[in-house]
PDB file of N, CA and C in Angstrom:
ATOM      1  N   MET A 148     -68.789 -23.465 -46.442  1.00 51.00           N
ATOM      2  CA  MET A 148     -68.234 -22.702 -45.338  1.00 51.00           C
ATOM      3  C   MET A 148     -69.348 -22.494 -44.323  1.00 51.00           C
ATOM      4  N   SER A 149     -69.076 -22.811 -43.095  1.00 66.00           N
ATOM      5  CA  SER A 149     -70.074 -22.539 -42.077  1.00 66.00           C
ATOM      6  C   SER A 149     -70.181 -21.026 -41.916  1.00 66.00           C
ATOM      7  N   THR A 150     -71.375 -20.578 -41.634  1.00 77.00           N
ATOM      8  CA  THR A 150     -71.607 -19.142 -41.507  1.00 77.00           C
ATOM      9  C   THR A 150     -70.719 -18.534 -40.427  1.00 77.00           C
ATOM     10  N   ASP A 151     -70.622 -19.215 -39.292  1.00 93.00           N
ATOM     11  CA  ASP A 151     -69.817 -18.705 -38.180  1.00 93.00           C
ATOM     12  C   ASP A 151     -68.340 -18.617 -38.559  1.00 93.00           C
ATOM     13  N   THR A 152     -67.807 -19.681 -39.150  1.00 94.00           N
ATOM     14  CA  THR A 152     -66.397 -19.681 -39.542  1.00 94.00           C
ATOM     15  C   THR A 152     -66.143 -18.639 -40.618  1.00 94.00           C
ATOM     16  N   GLY A 153     -67.030 -18.557 -41.578  1.00 94.00           N
ATOM     17  CA  GLY A 153     -66.876 -17.570 -42.642  1.00 94.00           C
ATOM     18  C   GLY A 153     -66.861 -16.151 -42.106  1.00 94.00           C
ATOM     19  N   GLN A 154     -67.749 -15.864 -41.172  1.00 96.00           N
ATOM     20  CA  GLN A 154     -67.791 -14.523 -40.585  1.00 96.00           C
ATOM     21  C   GLN A 154     -66.544 -14.251 -39.761  1.00 96.00           C
ATOM     22  N   ARG A 155     -66.088 -15.244 -39.026  1.00 98.00           N
ATOM     23  CA  ARG A 155     -64.858 -15.071 -38.242  1.00 98.00           C
ATOM     24  C   ARG A 155     -63.669 -14.805 -39.159  1.00 98.00           C
ATOM     25  N   LEU A 156     -63.610 -15.502 -40.283  1.00 98.00           N
ATOM     26  CA  LEU A 156     -62.523 -15.268 -41.236  1.00 98.00           C
ATOM     27  C   LEU A 156     -62.617 -13.863 -41.823  1.00 98.00           C
ATOM     28  N   ARG A 157     -63.818 -13.445 -42.205  1.00 98.00           N
ATOM     29  CA  ARG A 157     -64.004 -12.088 -42.746  1.00 98.00           C
ATOM     30  C   ARG A 157     -63.557 -11.041 -41.726  1.00 98.00           C
ATOM     31  N   ASP A 158     -64.029 -11.188 -40.496  1.00 98.00           N
ATOM     32  CA  ASP A 158     -63.672 -10.229 -39.445  1.00 98.00           C
ATOM     33  C   ASP A 158     -62.164 -10.207 -39.206  1.00 98.00           C
ATOM     34  N   THR A 159     -61.551 -11.378 -39.218  1.00 98.00           N
ATOM     35  CA  THR A 159     -60.112 -11.473 -38.969  1.00 98.00           C
ATOM     36  C   THR A 159     -59.318 -10.874 -40.114  1.00 98.00           C
ATOM     37  N   ILE A 160     -59.740 -11.126 -41.343  1.00 99.00           N
ATOM     38  CA  ILE A 160     -59.066 -10.525 -42.502  1.00 99.00           C
ATOM     39  C   ILE A 160     -59.119  -9.005 -42.398  1.00 99.00           C
ATOM     40  N   LEU A 161     -60.286  -8.471 -42.075  1.00 98.00           N
ATOM     41  CA  LEU A 161     -60.414  -7.015 -41.945  1.00 98.00           C
ATOM     42  C   LEU A 161     -59.548  -6.477 -40.810  1.00 98.00           C
ATOM     43  N   GLU A 162     -59.573  -7.147 -39.678  1.00 98.00           N
ATOM     44  CA  GLU A 162     -58.781  -6.690 -38.527  1.00 98.00           C
ATOM     45  C   GLU A 162     -57.283  -6.710 -38.838  1.00 98.00           C
ATOM     46  N   LEU A 163     -56.796  -7.823 -39.368  1.00 98.00           N
ATOM     47  CA  LEU A 163     -55.367  -7.926 -39.683  1.00 98.00           C
ATOM     48  C   LEU A 163     -54.960  -6.919 -40.759  1.00 98.00           C
ATOM     49  N   SER A 164     -55.816  -6.753 -41.763  1.00 98.00           N
ATOM     50  CA  SER A 164     -55.510  -5.813 -42.851  1.00 98.00           C
ATOM     51  C   SER A 164     -55.493  -4.374 -42.358  1.00 98.00           C
ATOM     52  N   ARG A 165     -56.459  -4.025 -41.516  1.00 97.00           N
ATOM     53  CA  ARG A 165     -56.484  -2.667 -40.944  1.00 97.00           C
ATOM     54  C   ARG A 165     -55.242  -2.413 -40.103  1.00 97.00           C
ATOM     55  N   ASP A 166     -54.859  -3.419 -39.316  1.00 97.00           N
ATOM     56  CA  ASP A 166     -53.675  -3.271 -38.470  1.00 97.00           C
ATOM     57  C   ASP A 166     -52.420  -3.025 -39.303  1.00 97.00           C
ATOM     58  N   ARG A 167     -52.332  -3.642 -40.457  1.00 96.00           N
ATOM     59  CA  ARG A 167     -51.148  -3.487 -41.318  1.00 96.00           C
ATOM     60  C   ARG A 167     -51.207  -2.210 -42.148  1.00 96.00           C
ATOM     61  N   GLY A 168     -52.404  -1.737 -42.461  1.00 93.00           N
ATOM     62  CA  GLY A 168     -52.552  -0.525 -43.260  1.00 93.00           C
ATOM     63  C   GLY A 168     -52.580  -0.819 -44.747  1.00 93.00           C
ATOM     64  N   PRO A 169     -52.951   0.190 -45.555  1.00 90.00           N
ATOM     65  CA  PRO A 169     -53.151  -0.026 -46.992  1.00 90.00           C
ATOM     66  C   PRO A 169     -51.875  -0.306 -47.780  1.00 90.00           C
ATOM     67  N   ASP A 170     -50.722  -0.017 -47.212  1.00 93.00           N
ATOM     68  CA  ASP A 170     -49.466  -0.241 -47.933  1.00 93.00           C
ATOM     69  C   ASP A 170     -48.829  -1.591 -47.629  1.00 93.00           C
ATOM     70  N   LYS A 171     -49.446  -2.374 -46.768  1.00 96.00           N
ATOM     71  CA  LYS A 171     -48.930  -3.697 -46.391  1.00 96.00           C
ATOM     72  C   LYS A 171     -50.001  -4.742 -46.683  1.00 96.00           C
ATOM     73  N   THR A 172     -49.576  -5.992 -46.800  1.00 97.00           N
ATOM     74  CA  THR A 172     -50.518  -7.061 -47.117  1.00 97.00           C
ATOM     75  C   THR A 172     -50.452  -8.185 -46.085  1.00 97.00           C
ATOM     76  N   ILE A 173     -51.503  -8.996 -46.114  1.00 98.00           N
ATOM     77  CA  ILE A 173     -51.527 -10.226 -45.334  1.00 98.00           C
ATOM     78  C   ILE A 173     -51.761 -11.383 -46.294  1.00 98.00           C
ATOM     79  N   CYS A 174     -51.502 -12.563 -45.817  1.00 98.00           N
ATOM     80  CA  CYS A 174     -51.778 -13.788 -46.554  1.00 98.00           C
ATOM     81  C   CYS A 174     -53.071 -14.378 -45.987  1.00 98.00           C
ATOM     82  N   PRO A 175     -53.883 -15.040 -46.809  1.00 98.00           N
ATOM     83  CA  PRO A 175     -55.078 -15.684 -46.257  1.00 98.00           C
ATOM     84  C   PRO A 175     -54.744 -16.645 -45.113  1.00 98.00           C
ATOM     85  N   SER A 176     -53.549 -17.227 -45.145  1.00 98.00           N
ATOM     86  CA  SER A 176     -53.162 -18.150 -44.071  1.00 98.00           C
ATOM     87  C   SER A 176     -53.019 -17.427 -42.731  1.00 98.00           C
ATOM     88  N   ASP A 177     -52.705 -16.140 -42.750  1.00 98.00           N
ATOM     89  CA  ASP A 177     -52.631 -15.374 -41.501  1.00 98.00           C
ATOM     90  C   ASP A 177     -53.989 -15.387 -40.797  1.00 98.00           C
ATOM     91  N   ALA A 178     -55.046 -15.167 -41.574  1.00 98.00           N
ATOM     92  CA  ALA A 178     -56.398 -15.171 -41.009  1.00 98.00           C
ATOM     93  C   ALA A 178     -56.799 -16.576 -40.583  1.00 98.00           C
ATOM     94  N   ALA A 179     -56.501 -17.560 -41.413  1.00 98.00           N
ATOM     95  CA  ALA A 179     -56.850 -18.945 -41.080  1.00 98.00           C
ATOM     96  C   ALA A 179     -56.159 -19.382 -39.791  1.00 98.00           C
ATOM     97  N   ARG A 180     -54.897 -19.034 -39.639  1.00 98.00           N
ATOM     98  CA  ARG A 180     -54.157 -19.388 -38.418  1.00 98.00           C
ATOM     99  C   ARG A 180     -54.741 -18.688 -37.189  1.00 98.00           C
ATOM    100  N   ALA A 181     -55.152 -17.444 -37.360  1.00 98.00           N
ATOM    101  CA  ALA A 181     -55.724 -16.703 -36.236  1.00 98.00           C
ATOM    102  C   ALA A 181     -57.065 -17.300 -35.798  1.00 98.00           C
ATOM    103  N   VAL A 182     -57.818 -17.835 -36.744  1.00 98.00           N
ATOM    104  CA  VAL A 182     -59.125 -18.419 -36.433  1.00 98.00           C
ATOM    105  C   VAL A 182     -58.985 -19.815 -35.828  1.00 98.00           C
ATOM    106  N   ASP A 183     -58.064 -20.623 -36.369  1.00 97.00           N
ATOM    107  CA  ASP A 183     -57.884 -21.994 -35.864  1.00 97.00           C
ATOM    108  C   ASP A 183     -56.445 -22.437 -36.106  1.00 97.00           C
ATOM    109  N   ALA A 184     -55.598 -22.187 -35.131  1.00 97.00           N
ATOM    110  CA  ALA A 184     -54.162 -22.457 -35.273  1.00 97.00           C
ATOM    111  C   ALA A 184     -53.850 -23.920 -35.560  1.00 97.00           C
ATOM    112  N   ASP A 185     -54.661 -24.826 -35.063  1.00 97.00           N
ATOM    113  CA  ASP A 185     -54.388 -26.251 -35.259  1.00 97.00           C
ATOM    114  C   ASP A 185     -54.869 -26.785 -36.604  1.00 97.00           C
ATOM    115  N   ASN A 186     -55.907 -26.189 -37.146  1.00 96.00           N
ATOM    116  CA  ASN A 186     -56.513 -26.696 -38.384  1.00 96.00           C
ATOM    117  C   ASN A 186     -56.555 -25.646 -39.485  1.00 96.00           C
ATOM    118  N   TRP A 187     -55.624 -24.726 -39.489  1.00 98.00           N
ATOM    119  CA  TRP A 187     -55.665 -23.598 -40.416  1.00 98.00           C
ATOM    120  C   TRP A 187     -55.630 -24.034 -41.873  1.00 98.00           C
ATOM    121  N   ARG A 188     -54.923 -25.108 -42.184  1.00 98.00           N
ATOM    122  CA  ARG A 188     -54.839 -25.543 -43.584  1.00 98.00           C
ATOM    123  C   ARG A 188     -56.218 -25.895 -44.141  1.00 98.00           C
ATOM    124  N   GLU A 189     -57.054 -26.464 -43.292  1.00 97.00           N
ATOM    125  CA  GLU A 189     -58.409 -26.828 -43.704  1.00 97.00           C
ATOM    126  C   GLU A 189     -59.273 -25.596 -43.972  1.00 97.00           C
ATOM    127  N   LEU A 190     -58.856 -24.450 -43.479  1.00 98.00           N
ATOM    128  CA  LEU A 190     -59.626 -23.212 -43.655  1.00 98.00           C
ATOM    129  C   LEU A 190     -59.157 -22.367 -44.839  1.00 98.00           C
ATOM    130  N   MET A 191     -58.133 -22.809 -45.538  1.00 97.00           N
ATOM    131  CA  MET A 191     -57.554 -21.965 -46.586  1.00 97.00           C
ATOM    132  C   MET A 191     -58.542 -21.622 -47.701  1.00 97.00           C
ATOM    133  N   ASP A 192     -59.309 -22.585 -48.193  1.00 96.00           N
ATOM    134  CA  ASP A 192     -60.289 -22.274 -49.238  1.00 96.00           C
ATOM    135  C   ASP A 192     -61.321 -21.285 -48.721  1.00 96.00           C
ATOM    136  N   GLU A 193     -61.756 -21.482 -47.478  1.00 97.00           N
ATOM    137  CA  GLU A 193     -62.726 -20.569 -46.882  1.00 97.00           C
ATOM    138  C   GLU A 193     -62.132 -19.173 -46.696  1.00 97.00           C
ATOM    139  N   ALA A 194     -60.861 -19.108 -46.331  1.00 98.00           N
ATOM    140  CA  ALA A 194     -60.202 -17.811 -46.156  1.00 98.00           C
ATOM    141  C   ALA A 194     -60.112 -17.080 -47.493  1.00 98.00           C
ATOM    142  N   ARG A 195     -59.779 -17.803 -48.549  1.00 97.00           N
ATOM    143  CA  ARG A 195     -59.720 -17.190 -49.882  1.00 97.00           C
ATOM    144  C   ARG A 195     -61.110 -16.735 -50.323  1.00 97.00           C
ATOM    145  N   ASP A 196     -62.138 -17.542 -50.032  1.00 96.00           N
ATOM    146  CA  ASP A 196     -63.512 -17.155 -50.366  1.00 96.00           C
ATOM    147  C   ASP A 196     -63.935 -15.910 -49.586  1.00 96.00           C
ATOM    148  N   ALA A 197     -63.548 -15.841 -48.319  1.00 98.00           N
ATOM    149  CA  ALA A 197     -63.876 -14.668 -47.502  1.00 98.00           C
ATOM    150  C   ALA A 197     -63.190 -13.424 -48.060  1.00 98.00           C
ATOM    151  N   ALA A 198     -61.940 -13.568 -48.473  1.00 98.00           N
ATOM    152  CA  ALA A 198     -61.215 -12.441 -49.070  1.00 98.00           C
ATOM    153  C   ALA A 198     -61.887 -12.006 -50.366  1.00 98.00           C
ATOM    154  N   ARG A 199     -62.306 -12.972 -51.167  1.00 98.00           N
ATOM    155  CA  ARG A 199     -62.990 -12.665 -52.433  1.00 98.00           C
ATOM    156  C   ARG A 199     -64.271 -11.865 -52.160  1.00 98.00           C
ATOM    157  N   ALA A 200     -65.052 -12.301 -51.172  1.00 97.00           N
ATOM    158  CA  ALA A 200     -66.293 -11.598 -50.835  1.00 97.00           C
ATOM    159  C   ALA A 200     -66.009 -10.174 -50.358  1.00 97.00           C
ATOM    160  N   LEU A 201     -64.992 -10.010 -49.528  1.00 98.00           N
ATOM    161  CA  LEU A 201     -64.632  -8.672 -49.049  1.00 98.00           C
ATOM    162  C   LEU A 201     -64.141  -7.785 -50.188  1.00 98.00           C
ATOM    163  N   ALA A 202     -63.438  -8.363 -51.139  1.00 98.00           N
ATOM    164  CA  ALA A 202     -62.970  -7.592 -52.296  1.00 98.00           C
ATOM    165  C   ALA A 202     -64.155  -7.148 -53.149  1.00 98.00           C
ATOM    166  N   ARG A 203     -65.139  -8.009 -53.306  1.00 98.00           N
ATOM    167  CA  ARG A 203     -66.345  -7.633 -54.064  1.00 98.00           C
ATOM    168  C   ARG A 203     -67.058  -6.456 -53.405  1.00 98.00           C
ATOM    169  N   GLU A 204     -66.990  -6.391 -52.080  1.00 97.00           N
ATOM    170  CA  GLU A 204     -67.620  -5.296 -51.329  1.00 97.00           C
ATOM    171  C   GLU A 204     -66.749  -4.043 -51.296  1.00 97.00           C
ATOM    172  N   GLY A 205     -65.542  -4.131 -51.851  1.00 97.00           N
ATOM    173  CA  GLY A 205     -64.644  -2.986 -51.871  1.00 97.00           C
ATOM    174  C   GLY A 205     -63.913  -2.747 -50.560  1.00 97.00           C
ATOM    175  N   LYS A 206     -63.943  -3.710 -49.653  1.00 98.00           N
ATOM    176  CA  LYS A 206     -63.309  -3.539 -48.347  1.00 98.00           C
ATOM    177  C   LYS A 206     -61.833  -3.900 -48.351  1.00 98.00           C
ATOM    178  N   VAL A 207     -61.433  -4.816 -49.233  1.00 98.00           N
ATOM    179  CA  VAL A 207     -60.029  -5.206 -49.361  1.00 98.00           C
ATOM    180  C   VAL A 207     -59.663  -5.271 -50.836  1.00 98.00           C
ATOM    181  N   VAL A 208     -58.367  -5.318 -51.082  1.00 98.00           N
ATOM    182  CA  VAL A 208     -57.837  -5.508 -52.431  1.00 98.00           C
ATOM    183  C   VAL A 208     -57.033  -6.799 -52.407  1.00 98.00           C
ATOM    184  N   ILE A 209     -57.263  -7.638 -53.401  1.00 98.00           N
ATOM    185  CA  ILE A 209     -56.504  -8.884 -53.536  1.00 98.00           C
ATOM    186  C   ILE A 209     -55.479  -8.676 -54.640  1.00 98.00           C
ATOM    187  N   THR A 210     -54.244  -9.074 -54.362  1.00 97.00           N
ATOM    188  CA  THR A 210     -53.188  -8.934 -55.364  1.00 97.00           C
ATOM    189  C   THR A 210     -52.478 -10.268 -55.582  1.00 97.00           C
ATOM    190  N   GLN A 211     -51.908 -10.367 -56.787  1.00 96.00           N
ATOM    191  CA  GLN A 211     -51.000 -11.454 -57.144  1.00 96.00           C
ATOM    192  C   GLN A 211     -49.839 -10.808 -57.862  1.00 96.00           C
ATOM    193  N   GLY A 212     -48.660 -11.097 -57.409  1.00 94.00           N
ATOM    194  CA  GLY A 212     -47.480 -10.508 -58.033  1.00 94.00           C
ATOM    195  C   GLY A 212     -47.494  -8.994 -57.998  1.00 94.00           C
ATOM    196  N   GLY A 213     -48.118  -8.421 -56.964  1.00 93.00           N
ATOM    197  CA  GLY A 213     -48.164  -6.974 -56.810  1.00 93.00           C
ATOM    198  C   GLY A 213     -49.241  -6.278 -57.625  1.00 93.00           C
ATOM    199  N   GLU A 214     -50.016  -7.033 -58.405  1.00 96.00           N
ATOM    200  CA  GLU A 214     -51.076  -6.463 -59.239  1.00 96.00           C
ATOM    201  C   GLU A 214     -52.443  -6.856 -58.693  1.00 96.00           C
ATOM    202  N   ALA A 215     -53.363  -5.894 -58.654  1.00 96.00           N
ATOM    203  CA  ALA A 215     -54.722  -6.181 -58.198  1.00 96.00           C
ATOM    204  C   ALA A 215     -55.388  -7.173 -59.147  1.00 96.00           C
ATOM    205  N   VAL A 216     -56.136  -8.105 -58.576  1.00 97.00           N
ATOM    206  CA  VAL A 216     -56.873  -9.077 -59.382  1.00 97.00           C
ATOM    207  C   VAL A 216     -58.365  -8.901 -59.146  1.00 97.00           C
ATOM    208  N   ASP A 217     -59.137  -9.216 -60.166  1.00 97.00           N
ATOM    209  CA  ASP A 217     -60.588  -9.134 -60.119  1.00 97.00           C
ATOM    210  C   ASP A 217     -61.116 -10.278 -59.249  1.00 97.00           C
ATOM    211  N   PRO A 218     -61.914  -9.978 -58.225  1.00 97.00           N
ATOM    212  CA  PRO A 218     -62.418 -11.053 -57.371  1.00 97.00           C
ATOM    213  C   PRO A 218     -63.401 -11.979 -58.083  1.00 97.00           C
ATOM    214  N   ASP A 219     -63.931 -11.546 -59.217  1.00 96.00           N
ATOM    215  CA  ASP A 219     -64.899 -12.360 -59.949  1.00 96.00           C
ATOM    216  C   ASP A 219     -64.263 -13.239 -61.017  1.00 96.00           C
ATOM    217  N   VAL A 220     -62.949 -13.174 -61.145  1.00 94.00           N
ATOM    218  CA  VAL A 220     -62.232 -13.998 -62.113  1.00 94.00           C
ATOM    219  C   VAL A 220     -61.538 -15.116 -61.345  1.00 94.00           C
ATOM    220  N   GLU A 221     -61.536 -16.315 -61.915  1.00 91.00           N
ATOM    221  CA  GLU A 221     -60.820 -17.422 -61.266  1.00 91.00           C
ATOM    222  C   GLU A 221     -59.329 -17.150 -61.305  1.00 91.00           C
ATOM    223  N   TRP A 222     -58.669 -17.266 -60.164  1.00 89.00           N
ATOM    224  CA  TRP A 222     -57.224 -17.125 -60.102  1.00 89.00           C
ATOM    225  C   TRP A 222     -56.662 -18.278 -59.316  1.00 89.00           C
ATOM    226  N   ARG A 223     -55.403 -18.578 -59.618  1.00 90.00           N
ATOM    227  CA  ARG A 223     -54.703 -19.666 -58.957  1.00 90.00           C
ATOM    228  C   ARG A 223     -53.402 -19.133 -58.383  1.00 90.00           C
ATOM    229  N   GLY A 224     -52.904 -19.840 -57.390  1.00 93.00           N
ATOM    230  CA  GLY A 224     -51.626 -19.445 -56.820  1.00 93.00           C
ATOM    231  C   GLY A 224     -51.786 -18.518 -55.640  1.00 93.00           C
ATOM    232  N   PRO A 225     -50.645 -18.084 -55.105  1.00 96.00           N
ATOM    233  CA  PRO A 225     -50.662 -17.264 -53.896  1.00 96.00           C
ATOM    234  C   PRO A 225     -51.289 -15.892 -54.125  1.00 96.00           C
ATOM    235  N   ILE A 226     -52.023 -15.447 -53.134  1.00 97.00           N
ATOM    236  CA  ILE A 226     -52.604 -14.107 -53.166  1.00 97.00           C
ATOM    237  C   ILE A 226     -52.188 -13.371 -51.902  1.00 97.00           C
ATOM    238  N   ARG A 227     -52.295 -12.061 -51.974  1.00 98.00           N
ATOM    239  CA  ARG A 227     -52.070 -11.195 -50.822  1.00 98.00           C
ATOM    240  C   ARG A 227     -53.311 -10.319 -50.691  1.00 98.00           C
ATOM    241  N   ILE A 228     -53.565  -9.855 -49.476  1.00 98.00           N
ATOM    242  CA  ILE A 228     -54.760  -9.070 -49.187  1.00 98.00           C
ATOM    243  C   ILE A 228     -54.342  -7.797 -48.463  1.00 98.00           C
ATOM    244  N   SER A 229     -54.905  -6.671 -48.897  1.00 98.00           N
ATOM    245  CA  SER A 229     -54.672  -5.415 -48.181  1.00 98.00           C
ATOM    246  C   SER A 229     -56.004  -4.704 -47.988  1.00 98.00           C
ATOM    247  N   ILE A 230     -56.060  -3.868 -46.972  1.00 97.00           N
ATOM    248  CA  ILE A 230     -57.263  -3.087 -46.723  1.00 97.00           C
ATOM    249  C   ILE A 230     -57.405  -2.078 -47.856  1.00 97.00           C
ATOM    250  N   SER A 231     -58.611  -1.846 -48.276  1.00 92.00           N
ATOM    251  CA  SER A 231     -58.853  -0.885 -49.345  1.00 92.00           C
ATOM    252  C   SER A 231     -58.553   0.521 -48.844  1.00 92.00           C
ATOM    253  N   ALA A 232     -57.927   1.316 -49.678  1.00 83.00           N
ATOM    254  CA  ALA A 232     -57.584   2.691 -49.302  1.00 83.00           C
ATOM    255  C   ALA A 232     -58.788   3.614 -49.406  1.00 83.00           C
ATOM    256  N   ARG A 233     -59.890   3.143 -49.962  1.00 69.00           N
ATOM    257  CA  ARG A 233     -61.072   3.990 -50.129  1.00 69.00           C
ATOM    258  C   ARG A 233     -61.731   4.315 -48.831  1.00 69.00           C
TER     259      ARG A 233
END
């Protein structure tokens, strides 16, 4: 992940999550699309990595099937991201 793209994804995830509030979620694709609407699919792994890093910092919560997941455990499938209520 390029440092610039990674930071833009982190900032966008935080902005979108804050806008939605702690009771709503975003998809990593929302952030990827906001950063690069034409090439968002290529950013999906980076968006998930950015979400994982933010979750490790306690800034967001990552969920699957409505349950919080550990950012340090490998997970597969769709995830949702919400701003941390802390």
